[in-house]
Amino acid sequence: MRQIVYISSLCQNVVADIPAILATARRRNAGQLVTGMLFFDGRRFLHAIEGAAGPVQQIFTRIQGDPRHQSILILSDRGIKRREFGVEAMAYRPPAESDLPTIARMAILSAHASPAARDTFDAFMRMRRAA
Ligand SMILES: Cc1cc2nc3c(=O)[nH]c(=O)nc-3n(C[C@H](O)[C@H](O)[C@H](O)COP(=O)(O)O)c2cc1C
């Protein structure tokens, strides 16, 4: 299986329609046995997706082309033996409900990310703590 963790920013002048994003993602992911967890702090997305390599690639390619967000930075892209972020097609967490063990795991996964990706991740975490 493959797991991708990335960060992105909401495009300026776009209002995040989280329910719409979740509805599409849940439908499509469920159909391909892809699962994931999405965090959103009002400005940035932090998203882990996992599943069979082919479907994960297909879905990530669509996500990369989505004009609602920009500056997509991959924090981690690796092979996994089993799912690490639960079995929901698209679990959603606003900042105040971000669970610390999950955030800690994401921090570990992002440890080898590029400096730019790390900066963005750190900014996301600072905003989360301030929430
Ligand atoms: C932050 C973010 C996360 C997304 N996550 C997923 C996802 O996990 N699965 C998915 O199918 N679409 C996801 N989408 C939506 C896709 O980008 C795309 O709009 C959707 O797959 C529909 O594609 P289509 O318009 O080509 O049918 C996400 C969009 C955003 C902005």
Coordinates of C-alpha atoms and ligand atoms in Angstrom, one line a residue:
M1 CA 0.0 0.0 0.0
R2 CA 1.0 3.6 -0.5
Q3 CA 0.6 6.5 1.9
I4 CA 0.9 10.2 1.0
V5 CA 0.9 13.0 3.5
Y6 CA 0.7 16.5 2.1
I7 CA 0.0 20.1 3.0
S8 CA -1.7 22.7 0.8
S9 CA -3.2 26.2 1.1
L10 CA -6.7 27.3 0.3
C11 CA -6.6 29.5 -2.8
Q12 CA -7.2 33.2 -2.2
N13 CA -10.7 34.2 -2.9
V14 CA -12.0 30.6 -2.5
V15 CA -14.3 29.8 0.4
A16 CA -13.6 26.3 1.6
D17 CA -16.6 24.2 1.0
I18 CA -15.6 21.4 3.3
P19 CA -18.9 19.5 3.2
A20 CA -18.6 19.4 -0.6
I21 CA -15.0 18.3 -0.6
L22 CA -15.8 15.6 2.0
A23 CA -18.8 14.4 0.1
T24 CA -16.9 13.9 -3.2
A25 CA -13.8 12.5 -1.5
R26 CA -15.8 10.0 0.6
R27 CA -17.7 8.7 -2.4
R28 CA -14.7 8.3 -4.6
N29 CA -12.3 7.0 -1.9
A30 CA -14.8 4.4 -0.7
G31 CA -15.2 3.1 -4.2
Q32 CA -11.4 2.5 -4.4
L33 CA -10.8 1.4 -0.8
V34 CA -8.8 4.5 -0.2
T35 CA -8.9 6.0 3.3
G36 CA -7.6 9.2 4.8
M37 CA -7.7 11.9 7.3
L38 CA -8.0 15.6 6.5
F39 CA -7.2 18.5 8.9
F40 CA -8.2 22.1 8.0
D41 CA -7.3 25.2 10.0
G42 CA -9.3 27.7 7.9
R43 CA -6.4 28.4 5.6
R44 CA -4.4 25.2 5.2
F45 CA -5.1 21.5 4.6
L46 CA -3.1 18.7 6.1
H47 CA -4.1 15.4 4.5
A48 CA -3.1 11.8 4.7
I49 CA -4.3 9.4 2.1
E50 CA -3.6 5.7 1.9
G51 CA -4.6 2.6 0.0
A52 CA -3.4 0.5 -3.0
A53 CA -0.7 2.3 -4.9
G54 CA -2.7 2.8 -8.2
P55 CA -5.9 4.3 -6.7
V56 CA -3.9 6.5 -4.3
Q57 CA -1.9 7.9 -7.4
Q58 CA -5.2 8.4 -9.3
I59 CA -6.8 10.3 -6.5
F60 CA -3.7 12.3 -5.7
T61 CA -3.4 13.4 -9.3
R62 CA -7.0 14.7 -9.2
I63 CA -6.3 16.4 -5.9
Q64 CA -3.2 18.1 -7.4
G65 CA -5.4 19.5 -10.2
D66 CA -8.0 20.9 -7.9
P67 CA -8.1 24.7 -8.3
R68 CA -9.5 25.2 -4.7
H69 CA -6.1 24.8 -3.2
Q70 CA -2.5 25.6 -4.1
S71 CA 1.2 25.2 -3.0
I72 CA 0.8 21.5 -2.5
L73 CA 3.9 20.2 -0.6
I74 CA 4.4 16.5 -0.1
L75 CA 5.6 15.8 3.5
S76 CA 5.9 12.0 3.1
D77 CA 5.3 9.5 0.3
R78 CA 6.0 5.9 1.4
G79 CA 5.0 2.3 1.2
I80 CA 3.1 0.9 4.2
K81 CA 2.1 -2.6 5.3
R82 CA -1.1 -1.5 6.9
R83 CA -3.2 1.7 7.2
E84 CA -2.0 4.2 9.8
F85 CA -4.7 6.7 9.8
G86 CA -7.8 4.6 10.4
V87 CA -10.3 3.1 8.0
E88 CA -12.7 6.0 7.3
A89 CA -12.8 7.0 3.6
M90 CA -12.2 10.6 4.6
A91 CA -12.1 11.4 8.3
Y92 CA -12.2 15.2 9.0
R93 CA -10.8 17.1 11.9
P94 CA -11.0 20.9 12.5
P95 CA -8.0 22.2 14.4
A96 CA -9.6 22.2 17.9
E97 CA -10.3 18.5 17.5
S98 CA -6.9 17.5 16.2
D99 CA -5.8 14.5 18.2
L100 CA -2.3 14.7 19.4
P101 CA -1.1 11.1 18.6
T102 CA -2.1 11.7 15.0
I103 CA -0.4 15.0 14.9
A104 CA 2.7 13.5 16.5
R105 CA 2.7 10.8 13.8
M106 CA 2.4 13.3 11.1
A107 CA 5.3 15.3 12.6
I108 CA 7.5 12.2 12.5
L109 CA 6.4 11.5 8.9
S110 CA 7.3 15.0 7.9
A111 CA 10.7 15.0 9.5
H112 CA 12.5 14.3 6.2
A113 CA 10.4 16.7 4.2
S114 CA 12.0 19.6 2.4
P115 CA 12.6 22.8 4.5
A116 CA 9.7 24.5 2.7
A117 CA 7.4 21.7 3.5
R118 CA 8.5 21.6 7.1
D119 CA 8.0 25.4 7.4
T120 CA 4.4 25.0 6.2
F121 CA 3.8 22.1 8.5
D122 CA 5.2 24.0 11.5
A123 CA 3.0 27.0 10.6
F124 CA 0.0 24.7 10.5
M125 CA 0.8 23.3 13.9
R126 CA 1.3 26.8 15.4
M127 CA -2.1 27.8 14.2
R128 CA -3.5 24.6 15.6
R129 CA -2.1 25.3 19.1
A130 CA -3.6 28.8 18.9
A131 CA -7.0 27.5 18.0
Ligands
LIG1 C1 -7.8 19.5 0.3 C2 -8.6 18.6 -0.6 C3 -8.6 17.2 -0.4 C4 -9.2 16.4 -1.3 N1 -9.2 15.0 -1.0 C5 -9.8 14.2 -1.9 C6 -9.8 12.8 -1.7 O1 -9.3 12.3 -0.7 N2 -10.5 12.0 -2.6 C7 -11.1 12.5 -3.7 O2 -11.6 11.8 -4.5 N3 -11.1 13.8 -3.9 C8 -10.5 14.7 -3.0 N4 -10.6 16.0 -3.2 C9 -11.4 16.5 -4.4 C10 -10.6 16.4 -5.7 O3 -9.7 17.4 -5.8 C11 -11.6 16.5 -6.9 O4 -12.3 17.7 -6.8 C12 -12.6 15.3 -6.8 O5 -11.9 14.1 -6.8 C13 -13.6 15.3 -8.0 O6 -12.9 15.2 -9.2 P1 -13.6 15.4 -10.6 O7 -14.1 16.8 -10.6 O8 -12.5 15.2 -11.6 O9 -14.7 14.4 -10.6 C14 -9.9 16.9 -2.4 C15 -9.9 18.3 -2.6 C16 -9.2 19.1 -1.7 C17 -9.2 20.6 -2.0

